[in-house]
Coordinates of C-alpha atoms in Angstrom, one line a residue:
M1 CA 25.2 -19.6 -79.7
H2 CA 28.3 -18.2 -81.5
H3 CA 27.0 -15.4 -83.8
P4 CA 29.3 -15.0 -86.8
D5 CA 30.4 -11.5 -87.9
G6 CA 28.6 -11.7 -91.2
A7 CA 27.5 -14.7 -93.2
Q8 CA 30.4 -14.6 -95.7
F9 CA 33.8 -16.1 -95.1
I10 CA 36.3 -14.9 -97.7
A11 CA 40.1 -15.3 -97.8
G12 CA 40.3 -16.5 -94.2
R13 CA 38.1 -13.8 -92.7
P14 CA 34.4 -13.3 -91.9
A15 CA 32.7 -10.6 -93.9
K16 CA 29.3 -9.0 -94.4
G17 CA 27.4 -9.4 -97.7
T18 CA 27.0 -6.3 -99.9
S19 CA 23.7 -7.0 -101.8
G20 CA 21.9 -4.5 -99.6
R21 CA 19.4 -7.1 -98.5
T22 CA 19.2 -9.1 -95.3
H23 CA 18.0 -12.6 -94.4
T24 CA 17.0 -14.1 -91.1
V25 CA 18.0 -17.5 -89.8
V26 CA 14.9 -18.8 -87.9
N27 CA 14.7 -21.6 -85.4
P28 CA 11.9 -23.7 -86.9
A29 CA 11.1 -25.3 -83.6
T30 CA 9.9 -22.0 -82.1
G31 CA 9.6 -19.6 -85.1
Q32 CA 12.1 -17.3 -83.3
D33 CA 14.8 -15.3 -85.1
V34 CA 18.3 -16.7 -84.5
Y35 CA 20.6 -14.5 -86.7
I36 CA 20.0 -11.7 -89.2
Y37 CA 22.7 -11.2 -91.8
E38 CA 23.5 -9.3 -95.0
L39 CA 23.1 -11.5 -98.1
A40 CA 25.9 -11.8 -100.6
G41 CA 25.6 -10.0 -103.9
T42 CA 27.5 -10.7 -107.2
A43 CA 30.4 -8.6 -106.0
D44 CA 30.9 -10.8 -103.0
V45 CA 31.0 -13.9 -105.2
D46 CA 33.6 -12.2 -107.4
T47 CA 35.7 -11.4 -104.3
A48 CA 35.5 -15.0 -103.1
V49 CA 36.4 -16.4 -106.5
T50 CA 39.4 -14.1 -106.8
A51 CA 40.5 -15.3 -103.3
A52 CA 40.1 -18.9 -104.4
R53 CA 42.0 -18.3 -107.6
H54 CA 44.9 -16.6 -105.7
A55 CA 45.1 -19.5 -103.2
L56 CA 45.0 -22.1 -105.9
T57 CA 48.7 -21.8 -107.0
T58 CA 50.1 -22.6 -103.6
W59 CA 47.5 -25.2 -102.5
A60 CA 47.7 -27.1 -105.8
A61 CA 51.5 -27.2 -105.5
A62 CA 51.5 -28.5 -101.9
T63 CA 52.6 -32.1 -101.6
P64 CA 49.9 -34.8 -100.9
A65 CA 51.5 -35.2 -97.5
E66 CA 51.2 -31.5 -96.7
R67 CA 47.5 -31.4 -97.7
S68 CA 46.9 -34.6 -95.7
D69 CA 48.6 -33.2 -92.5
T70 CA 46.5 -30.0 -92.7
L71 CA 43.3 -32.0 -93.1
H72 CA 44.2 -34.3 -90.2
R73 CA 44.5 -31.1 -88.1
F74 CA 41.2 -29.9 -89.5
A75 CA 39.5 -33.1 -88.2
E76 CA 40.9 -32.5 -84.7
V77 CA 39.7 -28.9 -84.6
V78 CA 36.2 -29.9 -85.6
A79 CA 36.2 -32.7 -83.1
D80 CA 37.2 -30.3 -80.3
R81 CA 34.3 -28.1 -81.3
A82 CA 31.8 -30.9 -81.9
E83 CA 29.2 -29.7 -79.3
D84 CA 29.2 -26.2 -80.8
F85 CA 28.6 -27.7 -84.3
A86 CA 25.9 -30.0 -83.0
R87 CA 24.0 -27.3 -81.1
T88 CA 24.3 -24.7 -84.0
E89 CA 23.0 -27.3 -86.5
S90 CA 20.1 -28.2 -84.3
L91 CA 19.2 -24.5 -83.8
Q92 CA 19.1 -23.6 -87.5
C93 CA 17.6 -26.8 -88.8
G94 CA 15.4 -28.0 -86.0
K95 CA 17.1 -31.4 -85.9
P96 CA 17.0 -33.3 -82.6
L97 CA 20.3 -32.9 -80.7
K98 CA 20.7 -36.7 -80.7
L99 CA 20.7 -36.6 -84.6
T100 CA 23.3 -33.8 -84.8
R101 CA 25.5 -35.3 -82.0
E102 CA 25.4 -38.9 -83.3
F103 CA 25.0 -38.5 -87.0
D104 CA 25.8 -35.1 -88.6
V105 CA 28.8 -34.1 -86.6
P106 CA 30.6 -37.4 -86.2
G107 CA 29.9 -38.2 -89.8
T108 CA 31.5 -34.9 -90.9
I109 CA 34.6 -35.5 -88.7
D110 CA 34.9 -39.0 -90.2
N111 CA 34.7 -37.5 -93.7
I112 CA 37.5 -35.1 -92.9
A113 CA 39.6 -38.0 -91.6
F114 CA 38.9 -40.1 -94.6
F115 CA 39.9 -37.4 -97.1
A116 CA 43.0 -36.6 -95.0
G117 CA 44.1 -40.1 -95.8
A118 CA 42.7 -40.1 -99.4
A119 CA 44.7 -37.0 -100.2
R120 CA 47.8 -39.2 -100.3
H121 CA 46.2 -41.7 -102.7
L122 CA 45.6 -39.7 -105.9
Q123 CA 47.6 -41.9 -108.2
G124 CA 47.1 -42.2 -111.9
Q125 CA 47.8 -45.2 -114.1
A126 CA 51.4 -46.5 -113.4
A127 CA 53.9 -45.8 -116.2
G128 CA 54.1 -48.4 -118.9
E129 CA 55.0 -49.0 -122.6
Y130 CA 51.5 -49.5 -124.0
S131 CA 52.4 -48.8 -127.6
G132 CA 55.7 -50.5 -127.4
D133 CA 57.6 -47.4 -128.5
H134 CA 56.4 -44.9 -125.9
T135 CA 56.2 -44.6 -122.1
S136 CA 52.8 -43.4 -121.0
Y137 CA 51.5 -42.4 -117.6
V138 CA 48.5 -40.5 -116.3
R139 CA 48.7 -37.5 -114.0
R140 CA 45.8 -36.3 -111.9
E141 CA 45.7 -32.6 -111.6
P142 CA 43.4 -30.2 -109.8
I143 CA 40.6 -28.7 -111.9
G144 CA 40.8 -25.2 -110.4
V145 CA 38.3 -23.1 -108.5
V146 CA 35.2 -25.2 -107.7
G147 CA 31.9 -23.3 -107.1
S148 CA 29.6 -25.5 -105.0
I149 CA 26.0 -25.1 -103.8
A150 CA 24.8 -27.0 -100.7
P151 CA 21.2 -27.6 -99.5
W152 CA 19.5 -26.9 -96.2
N153 CA 18.7 -30.5 -95.1
Y154 CA 22.2 -31.5 -93.9
P155 CA 24.1 -28.2 -94.1
L156 CA 27.2 -29.3 -92.3
Q157 CA 27.5 -32.7 -93.9
M158 CA 26.8 -31.3 -97.4
A159 CA 29.4 -28.6 -96.9
A160 CA 31.9 -31.3 -96.0
W161 CA 30.9 -33.5 -99.0
K162 CA 31.4 -30.6 -101.3
I163 CA 34.6 -29.1 -99.9
L164 CA 36.7 -32.1 -98.8
P165 CA 37.2 -34.1 -102.0
A166 CA 37.8 -30.8 -103.8
I167 CA 40.5 -29.5 -101.5
A168 CA 42.1 -33.0 -100.9
A169 CA 42.7 -33.1 -104.7
G170 CA 44.3 -29.6 -104.6
N171 CA 41.4 -27.4 -105.8
T172 CA 40.1 -24.4 -104.0
V173 CA 36.4 -23.8 -103.2
V174 CA 33.7 -21.2 -103.1
L175 CA 30.6 -22.7 -101.3
K176 CA 27.2 -21.2 -101.3
P177 CA 25.2 -22.7 -98.4
A178 CA 21.4 -22.4 -98.3
E179 CA 20.3 -19.0 -97.1
L180 CA 18.2 -20.8 -94.4
T181 CA 21.1 -22.6 -92.8
P182 CA 24.5 -20.9 -93.3
L183 CA 25.8 -21.1 -89.7
T184 CA 27.6 -24.5 -89.6
S185 CA 29.2 -23.9 -93.0
L186 CA 30.7 -20.7 -91.5
L187 CA 31.9 -22.6 -88.4
F188 CA 33.4 -25.2 -90.8
A189 CA 35.4 -22.6 -92.8
R190 CA 36.6 -21.0 -89.5
A191 CA 37.7 -24.3 -88.2
A192 CA 39.6 -25.0 -91.4
T193 CA 41.4 -21.7 -91.1
D194 CA 42.2 -22.3 -87.5
A195 CA 43.7 -25.7 -88.5
G196 CA 46.1 -24.1 -90.9
I197 CA 44.3 -24.5 -94.2
P198 CA 45.5 -21.4 -96.2
D199 CA 43.3 -18.4 -96.6
G200 CA 41.2 -18.6 -99.8
V201 CA 41.2 -22.4 -100.0
I202 CA 37.7 -22.5 -98.5
N203 CA 35.4 -19.5 -99.0
I204 CA 31.7 -19.2 -98.1
V205 CA 29.2 -16.9 -99.7
T206 CA 25.7 -16.8 -98.4
G207 CA 23.2 -15.4 -100.9
T208 CA 20.1 -16.3 -102.8
G209 CA 20.2 -18.9 -105.6
G210 CA 19.0 -16.4 -108.2
E211 CA 21.7 -13.9 -107.4
A212 CA 24.8 -15.4 -105.7
G213 CA 24.2 -19.0 -106.9
E214 CA 23.6 -18.2 -110.6
H215 CA 26.6 -15.8 -110.6
L216 CA 28.9 -18.4 -109.0
V217 CA 27.8 -21.2 -111.5
G218 CA 28.2 -18.9 -114.5
H219 CA 31.5 -17.4 -113.3
P220 CA 34.2 -17.7 -116.0
D221 CA 36.9 -18.3 -113.4
V222 CA 35.0 -21.2 -111.8
A223 CA 36.2 -24.4 -113.5
M224 CA 33.6 -26.8 -112.0
T225 CA 30.3 -26.6 -110.2
S226 CA 28.9 -29.1 -107.8
F227 CA 25.3 -28.8 -106.7
T228 CA 23.1 -30.7 -104.3
G229 CA 19.4 -29.9 -104.3
S230 CA 16.2 -30.4 -106.2
T231 CA 16.1 -31.8 -109.8
A232 CA 14.3 -28.6 -111.0
V233 CA 17.1 -26.3 -109.7
G234 CA 19.7 -28.9 -110.9
R235 CA 18.4 -28.4 -114.5
R236 CA 18.9 -24.7 -114.2
V237 CA 22.4 -25.1 -112.8
A238 CA 23.2 -27.4 -115.7
E239 CA 21.9 -24.8 -118.2
I240 CA 24.1 -22.1 -116.8
A241 CA 27.2 -24.4 -116.4
T242 CA 27.0 -25.4 -120.1
T243 CA 27.4 -21.8 -121.2
T244 CA 31.0 -21.8 -119.9
V245 CA 31.7 -25.6 -120.5
K246 CA 32.2 -26.4 -116.8
R247 CA 32.7 -29.7 -115.2
L248 CA 29.4 -30.5 -113.6
H249 CA 28.4 -32.7 -110.6
L250 CA 24.7 -32.9 -109.7
E251 CA 23.2 -34.7 -106.7
L252 CA 19.5 -34.2 -107.0
G253 CA 16.2 -35.4 -105.6
G254 CA 15.2 -38.9 -104.8
K255 CA 12.1 -41.0 -104.2
A256 CA 13.6 -44.1 -102.6
P257 CA 11.6 -47.4 -102.9
F258 CA 11.5 -49.7 -99.9
L259 CA 10.8 -53.1 -101.3
V260 CA 9.6 -55.8 -98.9
F261 CA 9.3 -59.4 -100.2
D262 CA 6.9 -61.9 -98.6
D263 CA 9.7 -63.8 -96.8
A264 CA 11.2 -60.7 -95.1
D265 CA 11.5 -60.3 -91.4
L266 CA 8.3 -58.1 -90.9
D267 CA 9.4 -56.5 -87.6
A268 CA 12.8 -55.6 -89.1
A269 CA 11.1 -54.1 -92.2
V270 CA 8.6 -52.1 -90.0
N271 CA 11.3 -50.7 -87.8
G272 CA 13.5 -50.0 -90.8
A273 CA 10.6 -48.2 -92.7
V274 CA 9.8 -45.9 -89.8
A275 CA 13.4 -45.0 -89.2
G276 CA 14.2 -44.7 -92.9
A277 CA 11.1 -42.6 -93.6
L278 CA 11.4 -40.2 -90.6
I279 CA 15.2 -39.5 -90.2
N280 CA 15.7 -35.8 -90.3
T281 CA 11.9 -35.4 -90.4
G282 CA 12.0 -37.1 -93.8
Q283 CA 14.1 -34.2 -95.2
D284 CA 16.6 -36.6 -96.8
C285 CA 17.0 -37.4 -100.5
T286 CA 17.6 -41.1 -99.6
A287 CA 14.7 -41.4 -97.2
A288 CA 12.4 -44.3 -97.6
T289 CA 9.4 -42.8 -99.3
R290 CA 7.6 -45.6 -101.2
A291 CA 7.1 -48.8 -99.4
Y292 CA 6.1 -51.7 -101.7
I293 CA 4.9 -54.7 -99.7
Q294 CA 4.3 -58.1 -101.2
R295 CA 0.6 -58.9 -100.8
P296 CA 0.8 -61.5 -97.9
L297 CA 2.5 -59.0 -95.6
Y298 CA 0.8 -55.9 -96.7
D299 CA -2.1 -55.5 -94.2
A300 CA 0.2 -56.4 -91.2
F301 CA 2.8 -53.9 -92.4
V302 CA 0.4 -51.1 -92.7
E303 CA -1.0 -51.7 -89.3
R304 CA 2.3 -52.1 -87.5
T305 CA 4.0 -49.2 -89.3
A306 CA 1.2 -46.8 -88.4
A307 CA 1.3 -48.0 -84.7
L308 CA 5.1 -47.5 -84.5
M309 CA 4.9 -44.1 -86.1
E310 CA 2.4 -43.1 -83.4
T311 CA 5.1 -43.8 -80.7
V312 CA 7.6 -41.3 -82.2
R313 CA 8.0 -38.3 -79.9
L314 CA 7.8 -34.9 -81.4
G315 CA 9.3 -32.1 -79.4
D316 CA 11.9 -29.5 -78.6
P317 CA 15.1 -30.5 -80.5
F318 CA 17.2 -29.8 -77.4
A319 CA 15.0 -31.9 -75.0
P320 CA 16.5 -35.3 -74.3
G321 CA 13.3 -37.3 -75.0
T322 CA 12.7 -35.8 -78.5
D323 CA 12.7 -38.2 -81.5
L324 CA 11.5 -35.9 -84.2
G325 CA 12.0 -32.2 -84.7
P326 CA 10.1 -29.7 -87.0
L327 CA 10.6 -29.3 -90.7
V328 CA 13.2 -26.7 -91.7
S329 CA 10.6 -23.9 -92.1
H330 CA 6.9 -23.2 -92.0
A331 CA 6.9 -22.9 -95.8
Q332 CA 8.3 -26.5 -96.1
R333 CA 5.8 -27.7 -93.5
D334 CA 2.9 -26.2 -95.5
R335 CA 4.3 -27.7 -98.8
V336 CA 4.3 -31.2 -97.2
A337 CA 0.8 -30.7 -95.8
G338 CA -0.3 -29.7 -99.3
F339 CA 0.8 -33.1 -100.7
V340 CA -1.0 -34.9 -97.9
D341 CA -4.2 -32.9 -98.2
R342 CA -4.4 -33.4 -101.9
A343 CA -3.9 -37.1 -101.5
R344 CA -7.0 -37.4 -99.3
A345 CA -9.0 -37.2 -102.6
Y346 CA -7.6 -40.5 -103.9
A347 CA -5.9 -42.3 -100.9
R348 CA -6.2 -43.1 -97.2
V349 CA -4.3 -41.3 -94.6
V350 CA -3.7 -44.1 -92.1
T351 CA -2.1 -42.0 -89.4
G352 CA -0.8 -38.4 -89.0
G353 CA -1.7 -36.0 -91.8
E354 CA -1.7 -32.9 -89.6
A355 CA 0.4 -30.5 -87.6
P356 CA 0.3 -31.1 -83.9
L357 CA -1.5 -28.6 -81.7
G358 CA -0.6 -27.3 -78.2
E359 CA 2.9 -26.3 -77.2
L360 CA 4.4 -27.3 -80.6
E361 CA 2.0 -25.1 -82.6
S362 CA 4.5 -22.2 -83.1
G363 CA 7.0 -24.6 -84.7
A364 CA 7.1 -26.1 -88.2
Y365 CA 6.0 -29.5 -86.9
Y366 CA 4.1 -32.2 -88.8
L367 CA 3.0 -35.6 -87.5
P368 CA 4.6 -38.8 -89.0
T369 CA 2.2 -39.8 -91.8
L370 CA 1.4 -43.0 -93.5
I371 CA -0.6 -43.0 -96.7
A372 CA -2.1 -46.2 -98.2
G373 CA -4.1 -46.9 -101.4
A374 CA -2.5 -44.2 -103.6
P375 CA -2.2 -45.1 -107.3
Q376 CA 1.3 -45.6 -108.6
D377 CA 0.9 -42.6 -110.9
S378 CA -0.2 -40.2 -108.2
E379 CA 1.9 -37.3 -107.1
V380 CA 2.6 -38.6 -103.6
V381 CA 4.2 -41.7 -105.2
Q382 CA 6.0 -39.9 -108.0
S383 CA 7.1 -36.6 -106.5
E384 CA 9.6 -35.8 -103.8
I385 CA 7.6 -34.6 -100.7
F386 CA 10.7 -34.1 -98.4
G387 CA 8.8 -34.6 -95.2
P388 CA 7.7 -37.3 -92.7
V389 CA 5.4 -39.0 -95.1
L390 CA 5.6 -42.7 -96.2
V391 CA 3.4 -44.0 -99.0
V392 CA 2.7 -47.8 -98.9
L393 CA 1.5 -49.9 -101.9
P394 CA 1.0 -53.6 -102.4
F395 CA 2.5 -55.8 -105.1
D396 CA 2.0 -59.4 -106.2
T397 CA 5.0 -60.9 -108.1
D398 CA 8.7 -60.2 -107.7
D399 CA 8.7 -58.9 -111.3
E400 CA 6.0 -56.4 -110.4
G401 CA 7.8 -55.2 -107.2
I402 CA 11.0 -54.5 -109.0
A403 CA 9.2 -52.8 -111.9
L404 CA 7.3 -50.5 -109.5
A405 CA 10.5 -49.7 -107.5
N406 CA 12.0 -48.4 -110.8
D407 CA 8.9 -46.6 -111.9
T408 CA 9.7 -42.9 -111.0
P409 CA 12.1 -40.5 -112.7
Y410 CA 14.5 -40.8 -109.8
G411 CA 17.3 -43.3 -108.9
L412 CA 19.3 -42.2 -105.9
A413 CA 18.7 -44.9 -103.3
A414 CA 16.6 -48.0 -102.6
S415 CA 16.3 -50.9 -100.3
A416 CA 15.1 -54.5 -100.6
W417 CA 14.0 -56.8 -97.7
S418 CA 14.2 -60.5 -97.9
R419 CA 15.9 -63.6 -96.4
D420 CA 16.4 -65.1 -99.9
V421 CA 19.9 -64.3 -101.2
Y422 CA 18.7 -64.8 -104.8
R423 CA 15.8 -62.4 -104.4
T424 CA 18.0 -59.7 -102.9
G425 CA 20.8 -60.3 -105.4
R426 CA 18.3 -59.8 -108.2
A427 CA 17.1 -56.6 -106.5
T428 CA 20.7 -55.2 -106.3
R429 CA 21.2 -55.8 -110.0
E430 CA 17.9 -54.6 -111.4
I431 CA 17.0 -51.6 -109.2
K432 CA 18.3 -48.5 -110.9
A433 CA 19.7 -46.5 -108.1
G434 CA 23.1 -45.3 -106.9
C435 CA 22.8 -47.1 -103.6
V436 CA 20.8 -50.3 -102.9
W437 CA 20.6 -51.5 -99.2
I438 CA 19.6 -55.0 -98.3
N439 CA 17.6 -55.4 -95.0
D440 CA 18.5 -51.9 -94.0
H441 CA 17.9 -48.4 -95.3
I442 CA 19.9 -45.1 -94.7
P443 CA 23.5 -45.9 -93.5
I444 CA 26.2 -44.2 -95.4
I445 CA 30.0 -44.5 -95.0
S446 CA 32.9 -42.3 -96.0
E447 CA 34.7 -45.0 -98.0
M448 CA 31.7 -45.6 -100.3
P449 CA 30.3 -43.4 -103.1
H450 CA 27.0 -41.5 -102.9
G451 CA 25.2 -40.3 -106.0
G452 CA 22.3 -41.2 -108.3
Y453 CA 21.0 -42.4 -111.6
R454 CA 18.6 -40.7 -114.0
A455 CA 16.8 -37.6 -112.6
S456 CA 18.8 -37.9 -109.3
G457 CA 21.8 -36.6 -111.2
F458 CA 25.3 -37.9 -111.8
G459 CA 28.7 -37.9 -110.1
K460 CA 29.7 -39.1 -106.6
D461 CA 30.2 -37.6 -103.2
M462 CA 32.5 -39.2 -100.6
S463 CA 34.9 -42.2 -101.3
A464 CA 37.9 -42.2 -103.6
Y465 CA 35.5 -42.2 -106.5
S466 CA 34.8 -38.5 -105.8
F467 CA 38.3 -37.7 -107.1
E468 CA 37.0 -38.6 -110.5
E469 CA 34.7 -35.5 -110.1
Y470 CA 37.4 -33.2 -108.7
T471 CA 40.5 -34.0 -110.8
Q472 CA 41.7 -33.6 -114.4
L473 CA 43.3 -36.6 -116.0
K474 CA 46.3 -35.9 -118.2
H475 CA 48.0 -38.5 -120.4
V476 CA 51.7 -37.9 -120.8
M477 CA 53.5 -39.8 -123.6
F478 CA 57.3 -40.0 -124.3
D479 CA 58.9 -41.4 -127.4
N480 CA 61.5 -44.0 -126.5
T481 CA 63.0 -44.6 -129.9
A482 CA 64.8 -41.4 -130.8
A483 CA 64.0 -42.2 -134.4
V484 CA 63.8 -39.2 -136.7
R485 CA 61.3 -41.0 -139.1
K486 CA 58.5 -42.8 -137.2
D487 CA 56.8 -45.8 -138.9
W488 CA 53.5 -44.0 -138.9
H489 CA 54.8 -41.0 -140.8
R490 CA 54.3 -43.0 -144.1
T491 CA 50.5 -42.2 -143.7
V492 CA 51.5 -38.6 -144.4
F493 CA 54.6 -38.8 -146.7
G494 CA 56.9 -41.5 -148.3
D495 CA 56.7 -45.3 -148.4
R496 CA 57.7 -47.9 -145.8

C-alpha cells in the first residue's frame, strides 16, 4: 500500500494538515489501522483555496483542446495505476476487490475520458439576430474556485464526479474527501499532477466536516459548492452557502423504490433486487431499499429473495470468492443494526438481521437482511438505512404501487419491473426521481445525468448536463443599427 506523505494535496504537492489533530484510516474488514494522518484545519483550507485561485487564471484561459488533451493524459495515467487504485479503495472502504476492479476504477477512468471529450463541447447558443436589431450570443464561462465535499461510500468515483466537470469547464477545485476514506482522492490528485494538470487546479484537503468542510463552504473566495452526502448535512451546507450567495449543487440521500408489477419476470426481479439492494453492502444512495410487489407475486418474491440473499458470500475483500464486504465502519454497522433491531417490534426479519460470528467478527460485517410486514410510515421504509437491508411491501393496484413508490421525502432513483410497455411508460412518467430504470436497477453511464428530486437534492453529476452546474452563462448583445436614437428611447424622452 502506497502511504501518502500527509492527507492534504495542495498546489501539486502532498502536505500534512495543521489542525493539531490526527485521524486514522481503518480497514473495516479487520478493524486494523491503515494510515494515521494530520487533519486539515481552516488554515489549510485557506492555503488550498489560494492555490486554486492562483491556478484559475491560466487554467480558465486554456483552450478547450488544451484542457481536453491534459484530461486524456489523466485517463491514461489512472488506467496505468488501476490496480493500485482498486486495492487502495478496497483497503479503506472494505469493498470486495471485484467491485473496485470492475466498477469503481473503470467507471472513474471512463468519466475522465468522457469529460476529456466533453471539454471541447461547451458551446453556448449560436449567434443570431433575435431582436432584429442586435446580434446576441451566449458565452459559457468558468465560475471560479469550486469547493466540493465528497462522501465515503464511493470515494474515488465521487471525487471524479465532483472534480471532472468542474475542471473540464475551466474551474479549479478544492475537494474535501470524507475523513474515513481520503486515500484514493489523494492518488487521484497525484495522477492528475503527473498527467500535466497544472498545480493548484485540483487540491485535496482532508479534515472534519465541522471544521474544514464548513470553512470551505463559507469561504468568500469559493464561488460554488458541490456536496454529496446525507440530506441533514446537505441542509447545513445550503445554510452556509447562502450567506455568501454561492452556486450550490446537492446530491443527497435516497430511498429508492423497486416496483414489481404482477406481469414482471419474477426471477429477473429477484436477482435484480438482491444485486440492487446489496451492491457496495447497500451503501449506495441509489440502492434498491423498498421493494413494492404486486400481491400475486408477493409471497414468492419474499421467499426467493431471502433464499438468494442467503447464498451471498461475506468475506475478506481481497479473497477471490467474496461477494460482500463489511460496512465502512463499526459505527455504520451499529447504526444499520439499530434500524433492524427496532423494526423487530413491528415487522418480520425474514433473513439476516445480525452480524456474522467467527472469523469475520472483528470486521464491520452485517448479514444481508430482508424485512417484511413493515408499515409504510415506519422508519425502515421512510429513512435511509445505508446498509444491506431490503424492506418488502405488497400492493394491490397499479395506482397504489406508484403512490407508494413516491411516498417518501426522497427522489433520487427508482425502478419498475413489468413486461407491459404501457405500465412501465406510466412508471417512468409518474415516479418522481432523477433516474428511473425499467427491468434493471443500478447501472449508470458517464453520458447520462445523475441527480435527484425533492429531499435528494438538485443538480446533476456526470453527462454534458453537469456543465449547467459548473459554468456561468453570459448573454452578449451588439447593436447592429448604429442609430443614435433608438426606437425604444421614446419611453424615456421624446415622441416617435
